[in-house]
Coordinates of C-alpha atoms in Angstrom, one line a residue:
X178 CA 25.7 -13.9 18.3
X179 CA 25.4 -17.5 17.3
X180 CA 28.1 -18.5 19.8
X181 CA 26.8 -16.5 22.8
X182 CA 23.1 -17.4 22.3
X183 CA 23.8 -20.9 21.0
X184 CA 21.9 -20.0 17.9
X185 CA 18.8 -19.1 20.0
X186 CA 18.2 -15.7 18.3
X187 CA 16.0 -14.1 15.6
X188 CA 16.7 -11.2 13.4
X189 CA 14.3 -9.1 11.2
X190 CA 15.7 -6.0 9.5
X191 CA 17.5 -4.1 12.3
X192 CA 15.6 -5.9 15.1
X193 CA 17.5 -8.7 17.0
X194 CA 16.1 -10.9 19.8
X195 CA 18.3 -13.4 21.5
X196 CA 17.9 -15.8 24.4
X197 CA 20.6 -16.8 26.9
X198 CA 20.7 -18.5 30.2
X199 CA 22.0 -15.8 32.6
X200 CA 22.1 -12.1 33.1
X201 CA 25.9 -12.2 32.8
X202 CA 25.6 -13.9 29.4
X203 CA 23.1 -11.3 28.3
X204 CA 25.5 -8.5 29.2
X205 CA 28.3 -10.2 27.4
X206 CA 26.2 -10.6 24.3
X207 CA 25.2 -7.0 24.3
X208 CA 28.8 -5.9 24.8
X209 CA 30.1 -8.1 21.9
X210 CA 27.3 -7.1 19.6
X211 CA 27.9 -3.4 20.3
X212 CA 31.6 -3.8 19.6
X213 CA 30.9 -5.4 16.3
X214 CA 28.5 -2.7 15.4
X215 CA 31.0 0.0 16.4
X216 CA 33.5 -1.4 14.0
X217 CA 31.0 -0.6 11.3
X218 CA 30.2 2.9 12.6
X219 CA 27.0 1.7 14.2
X220 CA 25.7 1.5 17.7
X221 CA 22.9 -0.3 19.6
X222 CA 19.9 1.8 20.3
X223 CA 20.1 2.1 24.1
X224 CA 16.4 3.2 24.3
X225 CA 15.2 0.0 22.6
X226 CA 17.7 -2.4 24.1
X227 CA 16.5 -4.4 27.2
X228 CA 17.4 -7.5 29.2
X229 CA 14.3 -9.4 30.1
X230 CA 13.7 -12.4 32.4
X231 CA 12.0 -15.4 30.9
X232 CA 8.7 -14.3 32.4
X233 CA 9.1 -10.7 31.1
X234 CA 10.0 -12.1 27.7
X235 CA 6.9 -14.3 27.6
X236 CA 4.8 -11.2 28.2
X237 CA 6.8 -8.8 26.0
X238 CA 6.8 -11.1 22.9
X239 CA 3.1 -11.8 23.4
X240 CA 3.5 -15.5 23.3
X241 CA -0.1 -16.2 24.4
X242 CA -1.5 -13.7 22.0
X243 CA 0.4 -15.1 19.1
X244 CA -0.9 -18.6 19.9
X245 CA -4.4 -17.3 20.1
X246 CA -4.1 -15.6 16.6
X247 CA -2.7 -18.9 15.2
X248 CA -5.8 -20.7 16.5
X249 CA -8.1 -18.0 15.3
X250 CA -6.8 -18.0 11.8
X251 CA -6.9 -21.8 11.7
X252 CA -10.5 -21.7 12.9
X253 CA -11.6 -19.1 10.4
X254 CA -9.9 -21.0 7.6
X255 CA -11.7 -24.2 8.6
X256 CA -15.0 -22.4 8.7
X257 CA -14.6 -20.9 5.3
X258 CA -13.4 -24.2 3.8
X259 CA -16.5 -25.8 5.2
X260 CA -18.7 -23.1 3.7
X261 CA -19.7 -21.7 7.1
X262 CA -20.3 -18.0 7.7
X263 CA -17.6 -16.3 9.7
X264 CA -19.6 -13.1 10.3
X265 CA -20.6 -13.9 13.9
X266 CA -17.0 -15.0 14.7
X267 CA -15.6 -11.8 13.3
X268 CA -18.1 -9.7 15.1
X269 CA -17.1 -11.3 18.4
X270 CA -13.4 -10.9 17.7
X271 CA -14.0 -7.2 16.7
X272 CA -15.8 -6.5 20.0
X273 CA -12.9 -8.0 22.0
X274 CA -10.3 -6.2 19.8
X275 CA -12.0 -2.8 20.3
X276 CA -12.3 -3.3 24.1
X277 CA -8.7 -4.4 24.5
X278 CA -7.5 -1.5 22.5
X279 CA -9.5 1.0 24.6
X280 CA -8.0 -0.5 27.8
X281 CA -4.5 0.1 26.4
X282 CA -3.8 -3.7 26.2
X283 CA -1.6 -3.3 23.1
X284 CA 0.6 -0.4 24.3
X285 CA 3.3 -2.5 25.9
X286 CA 5.7 -5.0 24.5
X287 CA 5.0 -6.3 21.0
X288 CA 1.4 -5.1 21.2
X289 CA 1.6 -3.2 18.0
X290 CA 2.9 -6.2 16.2
X291 CA -0.1 -8.2 17.5
X292 CA -2.4 -5.5 16.1
X293 CA -0.7 -5.7 12.7
X294 CA -1.0 -9.4 12.7
X295 CA -4.7 -9.3 13.7
X296 CA -5.4 -6.8 10.9
X297 CA -3.6 -9.2 8.6
X298 CA -6.1 -11.8 9.5
X299 CA -9.0 -9.5 8.9
X300 CA -7.5 -8.8 5.5
X301 CA -7.1 -12.4 4.6
X302 CA -10.8 -13.0 5.2
X303 CA -11.9 -9.6 3.7
X304 CA -13.4 -8.5 7.0
X305 CA -13.5 -4.9 7.9
X306 CA -11.8 -3.8 11.2
X307 CA -14.1 -1.8 13.5
X308 CA -14.6 1.8 12.3
X309 CA -13.5 3.3 15.5
X310 CA -10.2 1.5 15.4
X311 CA -9.6 2.7 11.8
X312 CA -10.1 6.2 13.1
X313 CA -7.7 5.6 16.0
X314 CA -5.1 4.0 13.9
X315 CA -5.2 6.9 11.3
X316 CA -5.0 9.5 14.0
X317 CA -2.9 8.1 16.8
X318 CA -0.7 5.3 15.3
X319 CA 1.4 6.2 12.2
X320 CA 2.9 2.7 12.2
X321 CA -0.5 1.2 11.8
X322 CA -1.8 3.4 9.0
X323 CA -0.6 1.3 6.2
X324 CA -2.2 -1.9 7.6
X325 CA -5.4 0.0 8.3
X326 CA -5.5 1.5 4.8
X327 CA -4.9 -1.9 3.2
X328 CA -7.9 -3.2 5.2
X329 CA -10.3 -0.6 4.0
X330 CA -8.9 -1.0 0.5
X331 CA -9.8 -4.7 0.5
X332 CA -13.3 -4.1 2.0
X333 CA -14.1 -0.9 0.0
X334 CA -13.2 2.7 0.8
X335 CA -16.3 4.6 1.9
X336 CA -17.0 8.3 2.3
X337 CA -16.5 7.9 6.1
X338 CA -13.1 6.4 5.4
X339 CA -12.2 9.3 3.1
X340 CA -13.3 11.7 5.8
X341 CA -11.1 10.1 8.4
X342 CA -8.1 10.1 6.0
X343 CA -8.7 13.8 5.3
X344 CA -8.9 14.5 9.0
X345 CA -5.3 13.2 9.4
X346 CA -4.2 16.1 7.2
X347 CA -6.6 18.7 8.7
X348 CA -5.4 18.0 12.2
X349 CA -1.7 18.3 11.2
X350 CA -0.9 14.7 11.9
X351 CA 1.2 14.2 8.8
X352 CA 4.8 14.9 9.7
X353 CA 6.6 13.5 6.5
X354 CA 5.9 12.4 3.0
X355 CA 5.8 8.7 3.8
X356 CA 2.1 8.8 4.6
X357 CA 1.3 10.5 1.3
X358 CA 3.2 7.7 -0.6
X359 CA 1.6 4.9 1.4
X360 CA -1.8 6.6 0.9
X361 CA -1.3 6.8 -2.8
X362 CA -0.3 3.2 -3.0
X363 CA -3.3 1.9 -1.0
X364 CA -5.9 4.2 -2.7
X365 CA -4.7 3.2 -6.2
X366 CA -5.1 -0.5 -5.4
X367 CA -8.3 -0.2 -3.4
X368 CA -11.9 -1.0 -4.0
X369 CA -14.0 2.1 -3.8
X370 CA -17.6 2.3 -2.7
X371 CA -19.0 4.9 -5.1
X372 CA -21.8 7.1 -3.9
X373 CA -21.2 10.3 -5.8
X374 CA -19.1 11.9 -3.1
X375 CA -15.8 10.2 -3.9
X376 CA -14.7 12.9 -6.4
X377 CA -15.0 15.6 -3.8
X378 CA -13.2 13.5 -1.2
X379 CA -10.3 12.8 -3.5
X380 CA -10.0 16.4 -4.5
X381 CA -10.0 17.5 -0.9
X382 CA -7.3 15.0 0.0
X383 CA -5.1 16.1 -3.0
X384 CA -5.1 19.7 -1.7
X385 CA -2.7 18.5 1.0
X386 CA -0.1 17.3 -1.6
X387 CA 2.2 20.3 -2.2
X388 CA 3.0 20.8 -5.9
X389 CA 6.6 21.8 -5.3
X390 CA 7.7 18.7 -3.4
X391 CA 9.1 15.6 -5.1
X392 CA 7.4 13.0 -3.0
X393 CA 4.0 14.8 -2.9
X394 CA 4.0 15.2 -6.7
X395 CA 4.9 11.6 -7.1
X396 CA 2.1 10.4 -4.8
X397 CA -0.4 12.8 -6.4
X398 CA 0.4 11.7 -9.9
X399 CA 0.0 8.1 -8.9
X400 CA -3.5 8.8 -7.5
X401 CA -4.5 10.8 -10.6
X402 CA -3.2 8.0 -12.8
X403 CA -6.2 6.0 -11.6
X404 CA -8.8 8.5 -10.6
X405 CA -8.1 11.5 -12.8
X406 CA -9.8 12.4 -16.0
X407 CA -7.4 13.1 -18.9
X408 CA -7.9 16.9 -18.6
X409 CA -7.3 16.8 -14.8
X410 CA -4.1 14.8 -15.3
X411 CA -2.8 17.1 -17.9
X412 CA -3.6 20.2 -15.9
X413 CA -1.7 18.8 -12.9
X414 CA 1.3 17.9 -15.1
X415 CA 1.4 21.5 -16.4
X416 CA 1.3 22.8 -12.9
X417 CA 4.1 20.6 -11.7
X418 CA 6.2 20.5 -14.8
X419 CA 9.2 22.1 -13.0
X420 CA 9.3 19.1 -10.6
X421 CA 8.8 16.1 -12.9
X422 CA 10.9 17.3 -15.8
X423 CA 14.0 17.1 -13.6
X424 CA 13.9 13.6 -12.3
X425 CA 14.1 10.3 -14.2
X426 CA 11.8 8.3 -11.9
X427 CA 9.1 11.0 -12.1
X428 CA 9.5 11.2 -15.8
X429 CA 8.8 7.5 -16.2
X430 CA 5.8 7.8 -13.9
X431 CA 4.4 10.6 -16.0
X432 CA 5.0 8.6 -19.2
X433 CA 3.2 5.7 -17.7
X434 CA 0.1 7.8 -17.5
X435 CA -0.2 7.9 -21.3
X436 CA -3.0 5.3 -21.5
X437 CA -5.1 7.6 -19.3
X438 CA -4.2 10.7 -21.3
X439 CA -5.0 8.8 -24.5
X440 CA -8.6 8.5 -23.4
X441 CA -9.2 12.1 -24.5
X442 CA -9.7 11.5 -28.2
X443 CA -9.7 15.2 -29.1
X444 CA -6.7 16.3 -27.0
X445 CA -4.3 13.3 -27.0
X446 CA -2.2 14.5 -30.0
X447 CA -1.4 17.7 -28.1
X448 CA -0.6 15.6 -24.9
X449 CA 1.8 13.4 -26.9
X450 CA 3.7 16.4 -28.3
X451 CA 3.8 18.0 -24.8
X452 CA 5.2 14.9 -23.2
X453 CA 7.7 14.2 -26.0
X454 CA 9.2 17.6 -25.6
X455 CA 9.6 17.4 -21.8
X456 CA 10.2 13.8 -20.8
X457 CA 13.7 12.6 -19.9
X458 CA 15.2 9.7 -21.9
X459 CA 13.7 6.9 -19.7
X460 CA 10.3 8.6 -19.9
X461 CA 10.5 8.9 -23.6
X462 CA 11.3 5.2 -23.8
X463 CA 8.3 4.2 -21.8
X464 CA 6.0 6.5 -23.8
X465 CA 7.2 4.9 -27.0
X466 CA 6.6 1.5 -25.4
X467 CA 2.9 2.3 -24.9
X468 CA 2.7 3.8 -28.4
X469 CA 4.2 0.6 -29.9
X470 CA 1.8 -1.6 -27.9
X471 CA -1.1 0.3 -29.5
X472 CA 0.2 -0.7 -33.0
X473 CA 2.4 -3.7 -32.8
X474 CA 1.3 -7.3 -32.0
X475 CA 5.0 -8.3 -31.5
X476 CA 5.3 -6.1 -28.4
X477 CA 2.2 -7.7 -27.0
X478 CA 3.4 -11.3 -27.6
X479 CA 6.5 -10.6 -25.4
X480 CA 4.3 -9.7 -22.4
X481 CA 1.3 -11.8 -23.1
X482 CA 1.8 -14.3 -20.3
X483 CA 2.3 -11.6 -17.7
X484 CA -0.5 -9.3 -18.8
X485 CA -2.9 -12.3 -19.0
X486 CA -2.4 -13.4 -15.4
X487 CA -4.6 -12.3 -12.5
X488 CA -3.1 -10.8 -9.3
X489 CA -5.3 -12.3 -6.6
X490 CA -3.3 -10.6 -3.8
X491 CA -4.6 -7.2 -4.7
X492 CA -8.2 -6.0 -4.1
X493 CA -9.1 -5.5 -7.8
X494 CA -7.4 -8.8 -8.9
X495 CA -5.1 -6.8 -11.2
X496 CA -2.4 -4.3 -10.4
X497 CA -2.9 -0.7 -11.5
X498 CA 0.4 -0.9 -13.4
X499 CA -0.8 -3.9 -15.4
X500 CA -4.1 -2.2 -16.1
X501 CA -2.4 0.8 -17.6
X502 CA -0.5 -1.5 -20.0
X503 CA -3.7 -3.5 -20.7
X504 CA -5.4 -0.2 -21.8
X505 CA -2.7 0.3 -24.4
X506 CA -2.9 -3.4 -25.6
X507 CA -6.7 -3.2 -26.0
X508 CA -6.3 -0.2 -28.3
X509 CA -4.2 -2.1 -30.8
X510 CA -5.8 -3.0 -34.1
X511 CA -3.0 -5.6 -34.6
X512 CA -3.9 -7.9 -31.7
X513 CA -6.5 -10.6 -32.4
X514 CA -10.0 -9.9 -31.1
X515 CA -10.0 -13.3 -29.5
X516 CA -6.9 -12.3 -27.4
X517 CA -8.6 -9.1 -26.5
X518 CA -11.8 -10.9 -25.4
X519 CA -9.8 -13.2 -23.3
X520 CA -8.0 -10.4 -21.6
X521 CA -11.2 -8.5 -21.0
X522 CA -12.8 -11.6 -19.4
X523 CA -9.7 -12.4 -17.2
X524 CA -9.6 -8.8 -15.9
X525 CA -13.4 -8.1 -16.0
X526 CA -13.4 -7.1 -12.3
X527 CA -11.0 -4.2 -12.6
X528 CA -12.3 -3.2 -16.0
X529 CA -15.8 -2.7 -14.7
X530 CA -14.5 -0.5 -11.9
X531 CA -15.8 3.0 -12.3
X532 CA -12.5 4.9 -12.3
X533 CA -11.4 2.8 -15.3
X534 CA -14.7 2.3 -17.2
X535 CA -15.6 6.0 -16.9
X536 CA -12.0 7.2 -17.7
X537 CA -11.6 8.8 -14.3
X538 CA -13.8 10.4 -11.7
X539 CA -12.1 13.7 -10.9

C-alpha cells in the first residue's frame, strides 16, 4: 500500500482510501491489496470498492463541506470565546442543514460522515439539532442514531424525544440489540427535562426489552440502575434471574446496582442476601467492594483522586459508574465529613439530578 500509493493513503478501522496517479496504478493497488487480504482469509468488499477520478474523489470525500465545517467550528469557537451569542448562527445553520437533508444532499459519497461531524459541532456547543432531523435520524438512519441520541442527551431529553425513540420500536425499526445497548448508554448519561411524563415514557420503552435476551437484559438493567426505584430494580432482577445468574459480565452489572438497592432502608438486607446467594464470583467481589466502601476509609483513599475528579465530557459532569461508587462512599461513617462535603460540592450537578436525588423515578 505504501509503495503503490507513495504513502498517499488513509486508513480508519476497515476503511482504506488511497490516491494514485493513473487508473492502471489504481487497479494494481486493488489487486495487490486483495491478494494480501486473501492470504489472511479476507476479501475486499466489492460493493464498497470504487476507483474515482480526482474530480469524483473531491465530491465523494466532501472536501468543500469539510472545509466549511472547519470554518464554522472555528467561527463558533471565536464567538463563544468573545462572549458573543451563537444562537442566531446556529439557527441559520440549522435551517440550511434541514433544507439540504430534505433535498437528499447527504445521500451520496461521505454525506453521512458530514452529518455526523456536523452533529458533533452541535454537541460541542450544546446546541440542539432540528427536531425534524432527530426524528428522521431515529427512523431512517440507524448509523446516525447514536450521534442524534448523544445530542439530545447533552441538550436534555424531552417527552417529544422519548416519544420519537418509542416510535422506533413501535414501527419495527429495531433489527438488532445494538440500538438497545446504545440507547441505554445515552439515556444513562443524559440530561432529562422532567415534566412528570418521564416515568411513563421510560416504562413504555422498557417494554421493548425482552427479558429472555442477554443484550436486552443488560441494557434494561443499565437503564434501571439510574432511573429505577429500588423495588423496581429488585423486581426486574427476580424476573430475569435465569439470564444474569449465568453470565459473569451481567453478574458484575447487577452487583454494581447495589448502591441503588441500598436506598430502600427497609428491604436492603433482603436484597443483600438475595444477591449474595446468586451472584457469580466477580459479582460477589464487586458487591463486597461496595460494602467495604460503606465502612472502610482505606478503600476510599485508594480511589480518592479518581472519584473526586469531574468528567466534563459527559452531560452530567460525572459518569454514572462513578456516581454509583460515590453513593457508597457517602454512606460511610469512616470518611471525614470534610471529604464528603468536597465530593458533594464537586459533583453537585449530578447529585441534584432527580433520578439520583429522588432515588429513582420509575
